mmCIF file of N, CA and C in Angstrom:
data_model
loop_
_atom_site.group_PDB
_atom_site.id
_atom_site.type_symbol
_atom_site.label_atom_id
_atom_site.label_comp_id
_atom_site.label_asym_id
_atom_site.label_seq_id
_atom_site.Cartn_x
_atom_site.Cartn_y
_atom_site.Cartn_z
ATOM 1 N N MET H 1 1.125 -1.206 0.241
ATOM 2 C CA MET H 1 0.061 0.001 -0.095
ATOM 3 C C MET H 1 1.171 1.279 -0.067
ATOM 4 N N ASN H 2 0.479 2.525 -0.889
ATOM 5 C CA ASN H 2 1.248 3.500 -0.724
ATOM 6 C C ASN H 2 1.164 4.561 0.329
ATOM 7 N N ALA H 3 1.732 5.560 0.626
ATOM 8 C CA ALA H 3 1.504 6.475 1.863
ATOM 9 C C ALA H 3 0.190 7.074 1.687
ATOM 10 N N LEU H 4 0.110 7.614 0.647
ATOM 11 C CA LEU H 4 -1.315 8.632 0.089
ATOM 12 C C LEU H 4 -2.181 7.734 0.577
ATOM 13 N N LEU H 5 -2.337 6.197 0.191
ATOM 14 C CA LEU H 5 -3.804 5.665 0.447
ATOM 15 C C LEU H 5 -3.835 5.249 1.966
ATOM 16 N N ASP H 6 -2.605 5.136 2.397
ATOM 17 C CA ASP H 6 -2.281 5.021 4.020
ATOM 18 C C ASP H 6 -3.159 6.210 4.601
ATOM 19 N N GLN H 7 -3.094 7.417 4.119
ATOM 20 C CA GLN H 7 -3.152 8.480 4.909
ATOM 21 C C GLN H 7 -4.928 8.862 4.490
ATOM 22 N N PHE H 8 -5.278 8.660 3.576
ATOM 23 C CA PHE H 8 -6.609 8.424 3.097
ATOM 24 C C PHE H 8 -7.583 7.346 4.286
ATOM 25 N N ALA H 9 -6.846 6.019 4.212
ATOM 26 C CA ALA H 9 -7.447 5.031 5.215
ATOM 27 C C ALA H 9 -7.462 5.764 6.739
ATOM 28 N N ALA H 10 -6.544 6.165 7.074
ATOM 29 C CA ALA H 10 -6.484 6.733 8.527
ATOM 30 C C ALA H 10 -7.489 7.890 8.897
ATOM 31 N N SER H 11 -7.718 8.870 7.704
ATOM 32 C CA SER H 11 -8.709 9.982 7.762
ATOM 33 C C SER H 11 -9.961 9.181 8.040
ATOM 34 N N LEU H 12 -10.560 8.215 7.210
ATOM 35 C CA LEU H 12 -11.511 7.989 6.678
ATOM 36 C C LEU H 12 -12.030 6.837 7.881
ATOM 37 N N ALA H 13 -10.891 6.263 8.724
ATOM 38 C CA ALA H 13 -11.100 5.283 9.710
ATOM 39 C C ALA H 13 -11.703 6.257 11.064
ATOM 40 N N GLU H 14 -11.566 7.407 10.685
ATOM 41 C CA GLU H 14 -11.801 8.366 12.336
ATOM 42 C C GLU H 14 -13.400 8.223 12.182
ATOM 43 N N ASP H 15 -14.260 8.242 11.033
ATOM 44 C CA ASP H 15 -15.532 8.463 11.025
ATOM 45 C C ASP H 15 -16.131 7.249 11.527
ATOM 46 N N GLU H 16 -17.116 7.327 12.520
ATOM 47 C CA GLU H 16 -17.606 6.191 13.169
ATOM 48 C C GLU H 16 -18.791 5.549 12.315
ATOM 49 N N ASP H 17 -19.352 6.098 11.437
ATOM 50 C CA ASP H 17 -20.489 5.845 10.209
ATOM 51 C C ASP H 17 -19.833 5.258 9.095
ATOM 52 N N SER H 18 -18.587 4.817 9.087
ATOM 53 C CA SER H 18 -18.079 4.516 7.764
ATOM 54 C C SER H 18 -17.272 2.920 8.094
ATOM 55 N N VAL H 19 -17.142 2.269 6.984
ATOM 56 C CA VAL H 19 -16.571 0.937 6.927
ATOM 57 C C VAL H 19 -15.480 1.028 6.366
ATOM 58 N N THR H 20 -14.458 0.742 6.358
ATOM 59 C CA THR H 20 -13.162 0.998 5.507
ATOM 60 C C THR H 20 -12.665 -0.603 5.124
ATOM 61 N N ALA H 21 -12.007 -0.776 3.685
ATOM 62 C CA ALA H 21 -11.180 -2.035 3.469
ATOM 63 C C ALA H 21 -10.185 -1.615 2.416
ATOM 64 N N VAL H 22 -8.910 -1.859 2.694
ATOM 65 C CA VAL H 22 -7.777 -1.867 1.868
ATOM 66 C C VAL H 22 -7.690 -3.241 1.008
ATOM 67 N N ILE H 23 -7.613 -2.999 -0.251
ATOM 68 C CA ILE H 23 -7.550 -4.329 -1.185
ATOM 69 C C ILE H 23 -6.365 -3.680 -1.978
ATOM 70 N N GLY H 24 -5.291 -4.122 -2.120
ATOM 71 C CA GLY H 24 -3.967 -3.683 -3.176
ATOM 72 C C GLY H 24 -4.132 -1.982 -2.947
ATOM 73 N N ASP H 25 -4.059 -1.474 -4.244
ATOM 74 C CA ASP H 25 -3.984 0.048 -4.178
ATOM 75 C C ASP H 25 -5.518 0.781 -4.191
ATOM 76 N N HIS H 26 -6.346 0.118 -3.768
ATOM 77 C CA HIS H 26 -7.644 0.465 -3.460
ATOM 78 C C HIS H 26 -8.248 0.398 -2.157
ATOM 79 N N LEU H 27 -9.023 1.571 -1.698
ATOM 80 C CA LEU H 27 -9.786 1.761 -0.418
ATOM 81 C C LEU H 27 -11.059 1.897 -0.813
ATOM 82 N N TYR H 28 -11.774 1.023 0.031
ATOM 83 C CA TYR H 28 -13.319 1.174 -0.598
ATOM 84 C C TYR H 28 -13.868 1.570 1.067
ATOM 85 N N VAL H 29 -14.921 2.488 0.812
ATOM 86 C CA VAL H 29 -15.491 3.082 2.055
ATOM 87 C C VAL H 29 -17.009 3.058 1.873
ATOM 88 N N ARG H 30 -17.843 2.147 2.782
ATOM 89 C CA ARG H 30 -19.164 2.352 2.780
ATOM 90 C C ARG H 30 -19.508 3.001 4.077
ATOM 91 N N TYR H 31 -20.646 4.077 3.778
ATOM 92 C CA TYR H 31 -21.164 4.920 4.873
ATOM 93 C C TYR H 31 -22.280 4.320 5.492
ATOM 94 N N ALA H 32 -22.595 4.465 6.761
ATOM 95 C CA ALA H 32 -23.783 3.822 7.332
ATOM 96 C C ALA H 32 -25.096 4.166 6.220
ATOM 97 N N ASN H 33 -26.132 3.462 6.609
ATOM 98 C CA ASN H 33 -27.581 3.995 5.908
ATOM 99 C C ASN H 33 -27.339 4.406 4.317
ATOM 100 N N ASP H 34 -26.224 3.933 3.599
ATOM 101 C CA ASP H 34 -26.134 4.055 2.193
ATOM 102 C C ASP H 34 -25.571 3.025 1.608
ATOM 103 N N PRO H 35 -26.317 2.234 0.537
ATOM 104 C CA PRO H 35 -25.478 0.847 -0.017
ATOM 105 C C PRO H 35 -24.350 1.593 -1.113
ATOM 106 N N ALA H 36 -24.276 2.641 -1.138
ATOM 107 C CA ALA H 36 -23.146 3.133 -2.356
ATOM 108 C C ALA H 36 -22.023 3.154 -1.967
ATOM 109 N N VAL H 37 -20.815 3.043 -2.372
ATOM 110 C CA VAL H 37 -19.168 2.655 -2.237
ATOM 111 C C VAL H 37 -18.563 3.888 -2.678
ATOM 112 N N LEU H 38 -17.614 4.269 -1.997
ATOM 113 C CA LEU H 38 -16.378 5.277 -2.416
ATOM 114 C C LEU H 38 -15.312 4.201 -2.594
ATOM 115 N N LYS H 39 -14.791 4.310 -4.115
ATOM 116 C CA LYS H 39 -13.592 3.559 -4.360
ATOM 117 C C LYS H 39 -12.597 4.194 -4.313
ATOM 118 N N ILE H 40 -11.584 4.383 -3.545
ATOM 119 C CA ILE H 40 -10.204 5.160 -3.889
ATOM 120 C C ILE H 40 -8.993 4.619 -4.316
ATOM 121 N N THR H 41 -8.486 4.786 -5.646
ATOM 122 C CA THR H 41 -7.247 4.256 -6.064
ATOM 123 C C THR H 41 -6.176 5.180 -6.136
ATOM 124 N N CYS H 42 -4.929 4.676 -5.626
ATOM 125 C CA CYS H 42 -3.787 5.334 -5.886
ATOM 126 C C CYS H 42 -2.901 4.688 -6.458
ATOM 127 N N GLN H 43 -2.238 5.102 -7.696
ATOM 128 C CA GLN H 43 -1.509 4.478 -8.640
ATOM 129 C C GLN H 43 0.162 5.486 -8.398
ATOM 130 N N PRO H 44 0.812 5.052 -7.768
ATOM 131 C CA PRO H 44 1.956 5.818 -7.624
ATOM 132 C C PRO H 44 2.900 5.900 -8.955
ATOM 133 N N GLY H 45 3.595 6.783 -8.932
ATOM 134 C CA GLY H 45 4.313 7.056 -10.022
ATOM 135 C C GLY H 45 5.709 7.320 -9.613
ATOM 136 N N ILE H 46 6.643 8.327 -10.337
ATOM 137 C CA ILE H 46 8.013 8.478 -10.058
ATOM 138 C C ILE H 46 8.035 9.566 -8.908
ATOM 139 N N ASP H 47 7.438 10.668 -9.225
ATOM 140 C CA ASP H 47 7.231 12.109 -8.565
ATOM 141 C C ASP H 47 5.704 12.369 -8.233
ATOM 142 N N GLU H 48 4.811 11.396 -8.467
ATOM 143 C CA GLU H 48 3.395 11.863 -8.318
ATOM 144 C C GLU H 48 2.733 10.498 -8.027
ATOM 145 N N VAL H 49 1.302 10.907 -7.663
ATOM 146 C CA VAL H 49 0.425 9.649 -7.547
ATOM 147 C C VAL H 49 -1.088 10.196 -8.363
ATOM 148 N N GLU H 50 -1.278 9.150 -9.126
ATOM 149 C CA GLU H 50 -2.751 9.533 -9.847
ATOM 150 C C GLU H 50 -3.764 8.869 -8.795
ATOM 151 N N VAL H 51 -4.736 9.764 -8.406
ATOM 152 C CA VAL H 51 -5.621 9.398 -7.591
ATOM 153 C C VAL H 51 -7.003 9.449 -7.897
ATOM 154 N N THR H 52 -7.821 8.290 -8.150
ATOM 155 C CA THR H 52 -9.141 8.326 -8.429
ATOM 156 C C THR H 52 -10.339 8.368 -7.430
ATOM 157 N N PHE H 53 -11.016 8.958 -7.478
ATOM 158 C CA PHE H 53 -12.475 8.636 -6.679
ATOM 159 C C PHE H 53 -13.615 8.028 -7.606
ATOM 160 N N GLN H 54 -14.290 7.060 -7.068
ATOM 161 C CA GLN H 54 -15.004 6.287 -7.806
ATOM 162 C C GLN H 54 -16.434 6.156 -6.651
ATOM 163 N N HIS H 55 -17.435 6.519 -7.481
ATOM 164 C CA HIS H 55 -18.671 6.447 -6.469
ATOM 165 C C HIS H 55 -19.678 5.393 -7.432
ATOM 166 N N ILE H 56 -19.787 4.076 -6.632
ATOM 167 C CA ILE H 56 -20.616 3.057 -7.066
ATOM 168 C C ILE H 56 -21.452 2.728 -6.112
ATOM 169 N N HIS H 57 -22.460 2.284 -7.182
ATOM 170 C CA HIS H 57 -23.754 1.856 -6.306
ATOM 171 C C HIS H 57 -23.672 0.107 -6.883
ATOM 172 N N PRO H 58 -24.415 -0.323 -5.522
ATOM 173 C CA PRO H 58 -24.310 -1.982 -5.976
ATOM 174 C C PRO H 58 -25.519 -2.205 -7.038
ATOM 175 N N GLU H 59 -26.346 -1.529 -7.045
ATOM 176 C CA GLU H 59 -27.577 -2.046 -8.110
ATOM 177 C C GLU H 59 -27.177 -1.582 -9.552
ATOM 178 N N HIS H 60 -26.543 -0.131 -9.556
ATOM 179 C CA HIS H 60 -26.269 0.681 -10.631
ATOM 180 C C HIS H 60 -25.034 0.556 -11.317
ATOM 181 N N GLY H 61 -23.990 0.144 -10.512
ATOM 182 C CA GLY H 61 -22.667 0.096 -10.952
ATOM 183 C C GLY H 61 -22.108 1.224 -10.662
ATOM 184 N N PRO H 62 -20.917 1.878 -11.519
ATOM 185 C CA PRO H 62 -20.157 3.158 -11.355
ATOM 186 C C PRO H 62 -21.116 4.050 -11.653
ATOM 187 N N ILE H 63 -21.365 5.097 -10.904
ATOM 188 C CA ILE H 63 -21.966 6.313 -11.054
ATOM 189 C C ILE H 63 -21.308 7.507 -11.772
ATOM 190 N N ASP H 64 -20.143 7.903 -10.755
ATOM 191 C CA ASP H 64 -19.495 9.071 -11.138
ATOM 192 C C ASP H 64 -17.954 8.788 -10.712
ATOM 193 N N ARG H 65 -17.159 9.229 -11.261
ATOM 194 C CA ARG H 65 -15.450 9.355 -11.409
ATOM 195 C C ARG H 65 -14.865 10.832 -11.191
ATOM 196 N N ALA H 66 -13.859 10.943 -10.713
ATOM 197 C CA ALA H 66 -13.222 11.772 -10.745
ATOM 198 C C ALA H 66 -11.719 11.380 -10.054
ATOM 199 N N SER H 67 -10.684 12.105 -10.971
ATOM 200 C CA SER H 67 -9.487 11.895 -10.583
ATOM 201 C C SER H 67 -8.375 13.163 -10.832
ATOM 202 N N PHE H 68 -7.205 13.080 -10.215
ATOM 203 C CA PHE H 68 -6.089 14.369 -10.321
ATOM 204 C C PHE H 68 -4.972 13.408 -10.096
ATOM 205 N N THR H 69 -3.956 14.417 -10.064
ATOM 206 C CA THR H 69 -2.634 14.166 -9.797
ATOM 207 C C THR H 69 -1.882 14.769 -8.544
ATOM 208 N N GLN H 70 -1.503 14.138 -7.671
ATOM 209 C CA GLN H 70 -0.951 14.416 -6.409
ATOM 210 C C GLN H 70 0.627 14.199 -6.425
ATOM 211 N N THR H 71 1.131 15.618 -6.572
ATOM 212 C CA THR H 71 2.365 15.372 -6.689
ATOM 213 C C THR H 71 3.210 15.423 -5.348
ATOM 214 N N ARG H 72 4.433 14.963 -5.187
ATOM 215 C CA ARG H 72 5.262 14.526 -3.942
ATOM 216 C C ARG H 72 5.427 16.015 -3.309
ATOM 217 N N SER H 73 5.445 17.128 -3.717
ATOM 218 C CA SER H 73 5.636 18.521 -3.206
ATOM 219 C C SER H 73 4.189 18.819 -2.533
ATOM 220 N N GLN H 74 3.191 18.402 -2.784
ATOM 221 C CA GLN H 74 2.061 18.614 -2.234
ATOM 222 C C GLN H 74 1.560 18.105 -1.023
ATOM 223 N N ASP H 75 0.829 19.204 -0.154
ATOM 224 C CA ASP H 75 0.540 18.495 1.115
ATOM 225 C C ASP H 75 -0.514 17.742 1.044
ATOM 226 N N PHE H 76 -0.736 16.813 1.926
ATOM 227 C CA PHE H 76 -1.883 15.772 1.728
ATOM 228 C C PHE H 76 -3.057 16.578 2.016
ATOM 229 N N SER H 77 -2.854 17.689 2.456
ATOM 230 C CA SER H 77 -4.442 18.351 2.792
ATOM 231 C C SER H 77 -5.299 18.717 1.762
ATOM 232 N N ALA H 78 -4.377 18.914 0.691
ATOM 233 C CA ALA H 78 -4.914 19.228 -0.582
ATOM 234 C C ALA H 78 -5.812 18.213 -1.182
ATOM 235 N N ALA H 79 -5.240 16.838 -1.289
ATOM 236 C CA ALA H 79 -6.027 15.791 -1.452
ATOM 237 C C ALA H 79 -7.314 15.593 -0.602
ATOM 238 N N LEU H 80 -7.285 15.776 0.572
ATOM 239 C CA LEU H 80 -8.199 15.655 1.624
ATOM 240 C C LEU H 80 -9.284 16.733 1.125
ATOM 241 N N GLU H 81 -9.094 17.733 0.903
ATOM 242 C CA GLU H 81 -9.910 18.826 0.352
ATOM 243 C C GLU H 81 -10.787 18.260 -0.799
ATOM 244 N N ARG H 82 -10.105 17.693 -1.577
ATOM 245 C CA ARG H 82 -10.864 17.159 -2.647
ATOM 246 C C ARG H 82 -11.700 15.912 -2.329
ATOM 247 N N LEU H 83 -11.174 15.198 -1.500
ATOM 248 C CA LEU H 83 -12.190 13.830 -0.887
ATOM 249 C C LEU H 83 -13.269 14.627 -0.476
ATOM 250 N N GLU H 84 -13.035 15.479 0.537
ATOM 251 C CA GLU H 84 -14.502 15.981 1.327
ATOM 252 C C GLU H 84 -15.388 16.873 0.349
ATOM 253 N N ALA H 85 -14.791 17.471 -0.712
ATOM 254 C CA ALA H 85 -15.969 17.962 -1.674
ATOM 255 C C ALA H 85 -16.671 16.900 -2.283
ATOM 256 N N TYR H 86 -16.141 15.526 -2.780
ATOM 257 C CA TYR H 86 -17.001 14.838 -3.643
ATOM 258 C C TYR H 86 -17.637 14.225 -2.658
ATOM 259 N N GLN H 87 -17.205 13.832 -1.444
ATOM 260 C CA GLN H 87 -18.074 13.419 -0.303
ATOM 261 C C GLN H 87 -19.413 14.087 0.021
ATOM 262 N N ASP H 88 -19.220 15.453 -0.173
ATOM 263 C CA ASP H 88 -20.325 16.311 -0.012
ATOM 264 C C ASP H 88 -21.250 16.292 -1.194
ATOM 265 N N ILE H 89 -20.720 15.816 -2.148
ATOM 266 C CA ILE H 89 -21.742 15.556 -3.542
ATOM 267 C C ILE H 89 -22.381 14.206 -3.727
ATOM 268 N N TRP H 90 -21.520 13.077 -3.348
ATOM 269 C CA TRP H 90 -21.832 11.920 -3.511
ATOM 270 C C TRP H 90 -22.528 11.356 -2.317
ATOM 271 N N PHE H 91 -22.373 11.897 -1.141
ATOM 272 C CA PHE H 91 -22.828 11.435 -0.141
ATOM 273 C C PHE H 91 -23.442 12.545 0.827
ATOM 274 N N PRO H 92 -24.493 12.986 0.677
ATOM 275 C CA PRO H 92 -25.024 14.361 1.302
ATOM 276 C C PRO H 92 -25.668 13.967 2.579
#
């Protein structure tokens, strides 16, 4: 598992209403009372990590997807802000 995925997992594990699981380069998050799953993929490169958030519904499959590149020089808080923005949209 890479460091950025570790940070996402630690941050999301603090939420008592979510269940998280890490499988390879993927972090899966399920929130209480919501059948949908948030899948976070972190694919490390040389000086950057390609991060993808995917909103998946068990009956309808993938609903929406967003991705961005996180460079090593960027602070994790920038990635966390993006995650929080998409959580607000997908899991109001």
